[in-house]
CSV table of C-alpha atoms in Angstrom, one decimal:
chain,number,residue,atom,x,y,z
A,4,MET,CA,101.5,117.0,133.6
A,5,ILE,CA,101.8,115.1,136.8
A,6,PRO,CA,101.5,111.4,135.4
A,7,THR,CA,104.0,112.6,133.3
A,8,LEU,CA,106.4,114.4,135.5
A,9,PHE,CA,105.7,111.4,137.5
A,10,GLY,CA,105.9,108.3,135.0
A,11,VAL,CA,109.4,110.4,133.3
A,12,MET,CA,111.4,110.5,137.5
A,13,LEU,CA,109.9,106.6,137.9
A,14,LEU,CA,112.1,105.5,135.1
A,15,THR,CA,114.6,107.0,135.2
A,16,PHE,CA,114.9,106.2,139.3
A,17,ALA,CA,114.0,102.7,138.4
A,18,VAL,CA,117.1,102.5,135.4
A,19,THR,CA,119.9,104.2,137.7
A,20,GLN,CA,119.1,101.4,140.6
A,21,PHE,CA,120.4,98.8,137.8
A,22,VAL,CA,123.2,101.0,136.1
A,23,PRO,CA,126.4,99.0,137.8
A,24,GLY,CA,128.9,101.7,139.5
A,25,GLY,CA,127.4,103.9,142.3
A,26,PRO,CA,128.4,106.8,144.0
A,27,VAL,CA,129.3,103.9,147.0
A,28,GLU,CA,130.9,101.5,144.1
A,29,GLN,CA,132.9,104.2,142.4
A,30,LEU,CA,133.8,105.7,146.4
A,31,LEU,CA,135.1,102.2,147.4
A,32,SER,CA,136.8,101.8,144.3
A,33,GLU,CA,138.5,104.9,144.8
A,34,MET,CA,139.1,104.5,148.7
A,35,GLU,CA,140.2,101.1,147.6
A,36,GLY,CA,143.2,103.3,145.0
A,37,LEU,CA,143.8,105.0,147.5
A,38,SER,CA,145.3,102.3,150.7
A,39,LYS,CA,146.9,100.3,147.7
A,40,GLY,CA,148.5,103.7,147.0
A,41,GLY,CA,149.4,104.0,150.3
A,42,GLU,CA,151.2,100.7,150.4
A,43,ILE,CA,153.5,101.3,148.5
A,44,ALA,CA,154.2,104.6,149.2
A,45,GLY,CA,154.9,104.6,152.8
A,46,GLY,CA,154.6,100.7,153.4
A,47,SER,CA,151.1,101.1,155.6
A,48,SER,CA,147.4,101.1,154.4
A,49,LEU,CA,145.4,103.5,155.9
A,50,TYR,CA,142.5,101.3,155.1
A,51,GLN,CA,141.2,97.2,155.8
A,52,GLY,CA,142.9,94.0,153.3
A,53,ASP,CA,143.9,94.8,149.6
A,54,SER,CA,140.4,92.8,149.4
A,55,GLY,CA,137.8,96.5,150.2
A,56,LEU,CA,136.5,97.9,153.6
A,57,ASP,CA,135.4,95.5,156.4
A,58,ALA,CA,131.3,95.7,155.4
A,59,ASP,CA,130.7,98.1,158.0
A,60,ARG,CA,132.5,100.5,156.9
A,61,VAL,CA,130.2,99.9,153.6
A,62,GLN,CA,127.1,99.5,155.9
A,63,LYS,CA,128.1,102.6,156.4
A,64,LEU,CA,128.9,104.6,153.9
A,65,LYS,CA,125.7,103.5,152.4
A,66,GLU,CA,123.4,105.0,155.6
A,67,LEU,CA,125.0,108.2,153.9
A,68,TYR,CA,124.2,108.0,150.3
A,69,GLY,CA,120.3,106.8,151.3
A,70,PHE,CA,120.7,103.1,150.3
A,71,ASP,CA,120.6,100.9,152.8
A,72,LYS,CA,117.1,102.1,152.5
A,73,PRO,CA,114.8,99.6,149.9
A,74,PRO,CA,114.0,101.7,146.6
A,75,LEU,CA,110.8,102.4,147.4
A,76,THR,CA,111.0,104.4,151.1
A,77,ARG,CA,114.2,106.1,148.5
A,78,PHE,CA,112.0,106.6,145.5
A,79,ILE,CA,108.9,108.6,147.7
A,80,THR,CA,111.4,110.2,150.0
A,81,MET,CA,112.8,112.1,147.1
A,82,MET,CA,109.5,113.2,145.3
A,83,LYS,CA,108.3,114.2,148.9
A,84,ASN,CA,111.3,116.7,149.0
A,85,TYR,CA,111.6,117.6,144.8
A,86,LEU,CA,107.6,119.5,146.0
A,87,VAL,CA,109.3,121.8,147.8
A,88,PHE,CA,112.4,121.7,145.1
A,89,ASP,CA,115.3,120.5,147.9
A,90,PHE,CA,117.4,118.7,145.4
A,91,GLY,CA,120.6,117.2,148.0
A,92,SER,CA,124.2,118.0,147.4
A,93,SER,CA,126.1,116.7,144.6
A,94,TYR,CA,127.5,113.3,145.6
A,95,TYR,CA,130.2,114.6,143.5
A,96,TYR,CA,130.7,118.3,143.8
A,97,HIS,CA,129.6,118.9,147.2
A,98,GLN,CA,127.8,121.5,147.1
A,99,SER,CA,123.5,121.9,146.8
A,100,VAL,CA,122.2,120.8,143.3
A,101,VAL,CA,120.9,124.2,143.0
A,102,GLU,CA,123.8,126.6,143.9
A,103,LEU,CA,125.1,124.3,141.4
A,104,VAL,CA,122.8,124.9,138.8
A,105,ILE,CA,122.6,128.2,139.0
A,106,SER,CA,126.2,128.6,139.0
A,107,ARG,CA,126.5,126.7,135.3
A,108,MET,CA,122.9,129.0,133.8
A,109,PRO,CA,125.0,132.0,132.9
A,110,VAL,CA,126.7,129.8,130.3
A,111,SER,CA,123.7,128.3,129.0
A,112,MET,CA,121.6,131.4,128.8
A,113,SER,CA,123.9,132.9,127.2
A,114,LEU,CA,124.4,130.5,124.7
A,115,GLY,CA,120.7,129.8,123.7
A,116,LEU,CA,119.6,133.1,124.7
A,117,TRP,CA,121.6,134.7,121.3
A,118,SER,CA,120.4,131.6,119.4
A,119,PHE,CA,117.7,132.2,119.8
A,120,ILE,CA,117.1,135.9,118.7
A,121,ILE,CA,119.2,135.3,115.7
A,122,VAL,CA,116.8,132.0,115.3
A,123,TYR,CA,114.3,134.0,115.0
A,124,GLY,CA,115.6,137.5,113.8
A,125,VAL,CA,117.1,136.5,110.3
A,126,CYS,CA,114.9,133.0,109.9
A,127,ILE,CA,111.1,134.7,109.4
A,128,PRO,CA,111.6,137.6,107.2
A,129,LEU,CA,114.0,135.2,105.3
A,130,GLY,CA,111.2,132.9,105.6
A,131,ILE,CA,109.3,135.3,103.9
A,132,SER,CA,111.1,136.6,101.7
A,133,LYS,CA,111.7,133.0,100.3
A,134,ALA,CA,107.7,132.3,100.0
A,135,VAL,CA,107.8,135.6,97.6
A,136,ARG,CA,109.8,135.4,95.6
A,137,ASP,CA,109.2,131.2,95.8
A,138,GLY,CA,111.6,129.2,92.3
A,139,SER,CA,114.2,132.3,92.3
A,140,ARG,CA,117.3,132.5,92.4
A,141,PHE,CA,117.2,134.1,95.5
A,142,ASP,CA,115.4,131.3,97.2
A,143,VAL,CA,117.9,128.4,95.3
A,144,LEU,CA,121.3,130.5,96.0
A,145,SER,CA,119.9,130.9,100.1
A,146,SER,CA,117.8,127.2,100.1
A,147,THR,CA,121.4,125.8,99.3
A,148,ALA,CA,123.7,128.1,102.0
A,149,ILE,CA,121.3,127.0,105.4
A,150,LEU,CA,121.0,123.5,103.7
A,151,VAL,CA,124.4,123.2,104.3
A,152,GLY,CA,124.3,124.4,107.1
A,153,TYR,CA,122.0,122.5,108.2
A,154,ALA,CA,124.3,119.7,107.0
A,155,ILE,CA,127.5,120.1,108.7
A,156,PRO,CA,127.6,119.6,112.4
A,157,GLY,CA,128.0,122.0,115.1
A,158,PHE,CA,131.4,120.4,116.2
A,159,VAL,CA,132.9,120.7,112.9
A,160,LEU,CA,131.5,124.0,112.3
A,161,ALA,CA,133.1,125.2,115.9
A,162,ILE,CA,136.8,123.6,114.8
A,163,VAL,CA,137.0,125.0,111.9
A,164,LEU,CA,135.9,129.1,113.5
A,165,ILE,CA,138.8,128.2,116.1
A,166,VAL,CA,141.3,127.0,112.5
A,167,LEU,CA,140.3,130.2,110.7
A,168,PHE,CA,139.1,133.0,113.6
A,169,GLY,CA,141.0,131.2,116.6
A,170,GLY,CA,144.8,131.6,116.1
A,171,GLY,CA,144.5,128.1,114.9
A,172,SER,CA,146.1,128.6,110.8
A,173,PHE,CA,144.9,131.8,110.2
A,174,TRP,CA,144.0,134.5,111.6
A,175,ASN,CA,144.2,135.1,116.0
A,176,ILE,CA,140.8,137.5,115.5
A,177,PHE,CA,138.0,136.2,118.4
A,178,PRO,CA,138.9,134.4,121.5
A,179,LEU,CA,138.2,130.7,122.1
A,180,ARG,CA,137.8,130.6,126.4
A,181,GLY,CA,135.2,131.5,129.0
A,182,ILE,CA,132.3,133.6,128.0
A,183,VAL,CA,134.4,137.0,129.3
A,184,SER,CA,137.8,138.0,129.3
A,185,ASP,CA,140.3,138.4,132.4
A,186,GLY,CA,139.8,141.3,134.3
A,187,TRP,CA,136.6,142.0,133.5
A,188,SER,CA,135.0,142.8,136.2
A,189,ASP,CA,137.8,146.1,136.4
A,190,MET,CA,136.4,147.6,132.7
A,191,SER,CA,133.9,149.8,132.4
A,192,MET,CA,130.6,149.1,132.0
A,193,ILE,CA,130.7,150.1,127.3
A,194,ASN,CA,133.8,147.8,127.8
A,195,LYS,CA,132.0,144.4,129.9
A,196,ILE,CA,129.6,144.7,127.3
A,197,LEU,CA,131.1,143.7,124.1
A,198,ASP,CA,134.1,141.7,125.5
A,199,TYR,CA,131.0,139.7,126.7
A,200,LEU,CA,129.9,139.2,122.3
A,201,TRP,CA,133.3,139.5,121.8
A,202,HIS,CA,133.4,135.6,123.4
A,203,MET,CA,129.9,134.9,122.5
A,204,VAL,CA,130.1,135.3,119.0
A,205,LEU,CA,132.0,131.9,117.8
A,206,PRO,CA,130.0,129.2,120.4
A,207,ILE,CA,126.8,131.0,119.3
A,208,THR,CA,127.3,130.2,115.5
A,209,SER,CA,128.3,127.0,115.9
A,210,GLY,CA,126.1,125.8,117.6
A,211,ALA,CA,122.5,128.4,115.2
A,212,VAL,CA,123.5,128.0,111.7
A,213,GLY,CA,122.0,124.3,111.8
A,214,SER,CA,119.1,125.4,113.7
A,215,LEU,CA,118.8,128.4,110.4
A,216,ALA,CA,117.9,126.0,107.7
A,217,VAL,CA,114.4,123.9,110.2
A,218,MET,CA,112.4,127.6,111.2
A,219,THR,CA,113.6,129.3,107.4
A,220,MET,CA,111.8,126.7,106.1
A,221,LEU,CA,109.5,126.0,108.3
A,222,THR,CA,108.6,129.8,108.2
A,223,LYS,CA,108.6,129.5,104.0
A,224,ASN,CA,106.3,127.2,103.4
A,225,SER,CA,103.7,127.7,105.6
A,226,PHE,CA,103.4,131.6,103.5
A,227,LEU,CA,103.4,129.2,100.6
A,228,GLU,CA,100.7,128.0,101.6
A,229,GLU,CA,99.1,130.4,102.4
A,230,ILE,CA,100.0,132.3,100.0
A,231,ARG,CA,97.8,130.3,97.1
A,232,LYS,CA,95.1,129.7,98.8
A,233,GLN,CA,92.0,131.7,97.5
A,234,TYR,CA,91.1,134.2,99.3
A,235,VAL,CA,94.5,135.8,98.6
A,236,LEU,CA,93.8,136.0,95.2
A,237,THR,CA,90.1,137.7,96.0
A,238,ALA,CA,92.3,140.0,98.0
A,239,ARG,CA,93.8,141.1,94.8
A,240,ALA,CA,90.9,140.9,92.7
A,241,LYS,CA,89.7,143.7,95.2
A,242,GLY,CA,92.4,145.3,93.9
A,243,LEU,CA,94.9,145.6,97.1
A,244,SER,CA,98.3,145.9,96.5
A,245,GLU,CA,101.3,142.9,97.2
A,246,GLN,CA,102.0,144.6,100.1
A,247,GLN,CA,98.4,145.6,102.2
A,248,VAL,CA,98.0,141.3,100.8
A,249,LEU,CA,100.9,140.6,102.2
A,250,TYR,CA,101.1,141.5,105.7
A,251,LYS,CA,97.2,142.4,106.5
A,252,HIS,CA,96.1,139.0,104.8
A,253,VAL,CA,99.4,136.3,104.8
A,254,PHE,CA,101.4,137.4,107.8
A,255,ARG,CA,98.9,136.4,110.2
A,256,ASN,CA,98.4,133.0,108.7
A,257,GLY,CA,101.5,132.9,107.8
A,258,ILE,CA,102.8,133.0,111.1
A,259,ILE,CA,100.6,130.5,113.1
A,260,PRO,CA,103.2,127.5,112.8
A,261,ILE,CA,105.6,129.6,114.3
A,262,ILE,CA,104.2,131.8,116.5
A,263,THR,CA,103.3,129.0,118.3
A,264,GLY,CA,106.9,127.0,119.2
A,265,PHE,CA,107.8,130.6,120.3
A,266,PRO,CA,106.7,129.7,124.2
A,267,GLY,CA,108.7,126.1,124.1
A,268,TYR,CA,111.6,127.9,122.5
A,269,PHE,CA,112.5,130.4,124.6
A,270,ILE,CA,111.5,128.9,127.6
A,271,ALA,CA,114.0,125.9,126.7
A,272,ALA,CA,116.7,128.6,124.9
A,273,PHE,CA,117.1,129.6,129.0
A,274,PHE,CA,118.3,125.4,130.3
A,275,THR,CA,119.8,123.8,127.4
A,276,GLY,CA,122.8,123.1,127.2
A,277,SER,CA,125.6,122.2,124.4
A,278,LEU,CA,128.5,119.8,125.6
A,279,LEU,CA,130.2,119.6,122.4
A,280,ILE,CA,130.1,123.6,122.1
A,281,GLU,CA,130.7,123.4,125.2
A,282,THR,CA,133.0,121.6,125.4
A,283,ILE,CA,135.6,123.2,122.0
A,284,PHE,CA,135.1,127.1,123.3
A,285,SER,CA,135.6,125.8,127.6
A,286,LEU,CA,132.5,127.0,128.7
A,287,ASP,CA,131.3,125.3,131.8
A,288,GLY,CA,128.1,125.2,131.6
A,289,MET,CA,124.7,122.3,131.6
A,290,GLY,CA,125.4,120.1,129.0
A,291,LEU,CA,128.8,119.9,131.0
A,292,LEU,CA,127.0,120.2,134.1
A,293,ALA,CA,124.9,117.3,132.2
A,294,TYR,CA,127.5,114.6,130.4
A,295,GLN,CA,129.8,114.6,133.8
A,296,SER,CA,126.9,113.7,136.4
A,297,VAL,CA,125.7,110.9,134.5
A,298,LEU,CA,129.5,109.6,134.1
A,299,ASN,CA,130.2,110.2,137.6
A,300,ARG,CA,126.8,108.5,138.8
A,301,ASP,CA,126.5,111.8,140.6
A,302,TYR,CA,122.5,110.8,141.4
A,303,PRO,CA,120.9,114.2,143.3
A,304,VAL,CA,122.3,116.2,140.2
A,305,VAL,CA,121.1,113.6,137.6
A,306,LEU,CA,117.6,112.9,138.8
A,307,GLY,CA,117.3,116.9,140.4
A,308,THR,CA,117.6,118.3,137.0
A,309,LEU,CA,116.1,116.2,135.5
A,310,TYR,CA,112.5,117.2,138.2
A,311,PHE,CA,113.6,120.6,137.9
A,312,PHE,CA,114.0,120.5,133.6
A,313,THR,CA,111.1,118.2,133.0
A,314,ILE,CA,109.4,121.0,134.4
A,315,ILE,CA,110.1,123.4,132.9
A,316,GLY,CA,109.0,121.3,129.3
A,317,LEU,CA,106.1,120.5,130.6
A,318,PHE,CA,105.2,123.3,130.7
A,319,ALA,CA,106.3,125.7,127.6
A,320,ARG,CA,104.6,122.4,125.7
A,321,LEU,CA,101.7,123.9,127.9
A,322,LEU,CA,102.0,127.4,126.9
A,323,SER,CA,102.5,126.8,123.1
A,324,ASP,CA,98.8,124.3,123.0
A,325,LEU,CA,97.4,128.4,124.7
A,326,SER,CA,99.9,130.7,121.8
A,327,TYR,CA,97.2,128.2,119.0
A,328,VAL,CA,94.2,130.0,121.1
A,329,ILE,CA,95.1,133.1,121.3
A,330,VAL,CA,97.0,133.5,118.1
A,331,ASP,CA,94.2,132.4,116.1
A,332,PRO,CA,90.6,131.8,117.7
A,333,ARG,CA,89.2,129.4,115.6
A,334,ILE,CA,90.8,127.1,117.9
A,335,SER,CA,89.0,125.6,120.2
A,336,PHE,CA,90.3,123.0,123.1
A,337,ASP,CA,86.7,122.5,124.6
A,338,SER,CA,84.5,119.4,123.2
A,339,ALA,CA,82.3,119.6,120.6
A,340,GLU,CA,78.5,119.5,122.1
């Protein structure tokens, strides 16, 4: 995990050194634009010359952002600060990266957590039902429905839902902006919960539908493979009912591929964001923050969030590996003697 984390940060940091239009260049461009605008409007310039600032001021700007030091020195200093989770301050938003991320987390957590609950709550029972009724009319119709949903991009589905239910051309049922209404803090607890859930219907539906197909088919194929094994025929030959065979024998083996992905998916649900979904529904989440930070060359936000989320992702993968042993004791990571 440590070499992976170090490699990710080193590669990303190296790439940022060659990307044109860094924070110093962007600030110089803005200041030059103000200079020219001041001359046109007021007949005098706030800055020296139309061609840009003098070398001394440019050097001070580099010192302000720390770009006066060699790249290796800046990388080592950055990693030392990151070890104690000191991510610095945003160049663009002018606040600490930690505060900025915390302010955007409620949106991403809302979208991710509810999508996670819906996907696992629907896909596991649906996948088991499809495996038991493999080839039936129910199996064919449900497969068609979820595959159609999978084929529709999330942002296209979001636009369709807005047109149908958001006051576009048909019904004005669901709100389109934010996760709560104005005056939410003055509502009663029940009304707060209902208002929050009402705002989440369209964004969550747009983001969750595409994930249903993958998890449903994974569940179906896993259980279908177990149902066709010899021990199931033996259990049936002993006189066990189909319910006993399914839930006492097949379930604990068929659920292994689903459960082992649970930790990673659960943790990722709290920290991932969807740029298009957040943009369409005017939600300030992690997806929109990441996109804007890259455009603005806001390196503290880009590198700080990458470091934090890489650690989260690595621990999620570790938990997924450990869950194999917990769910199936036959699996061991020890080398064979």
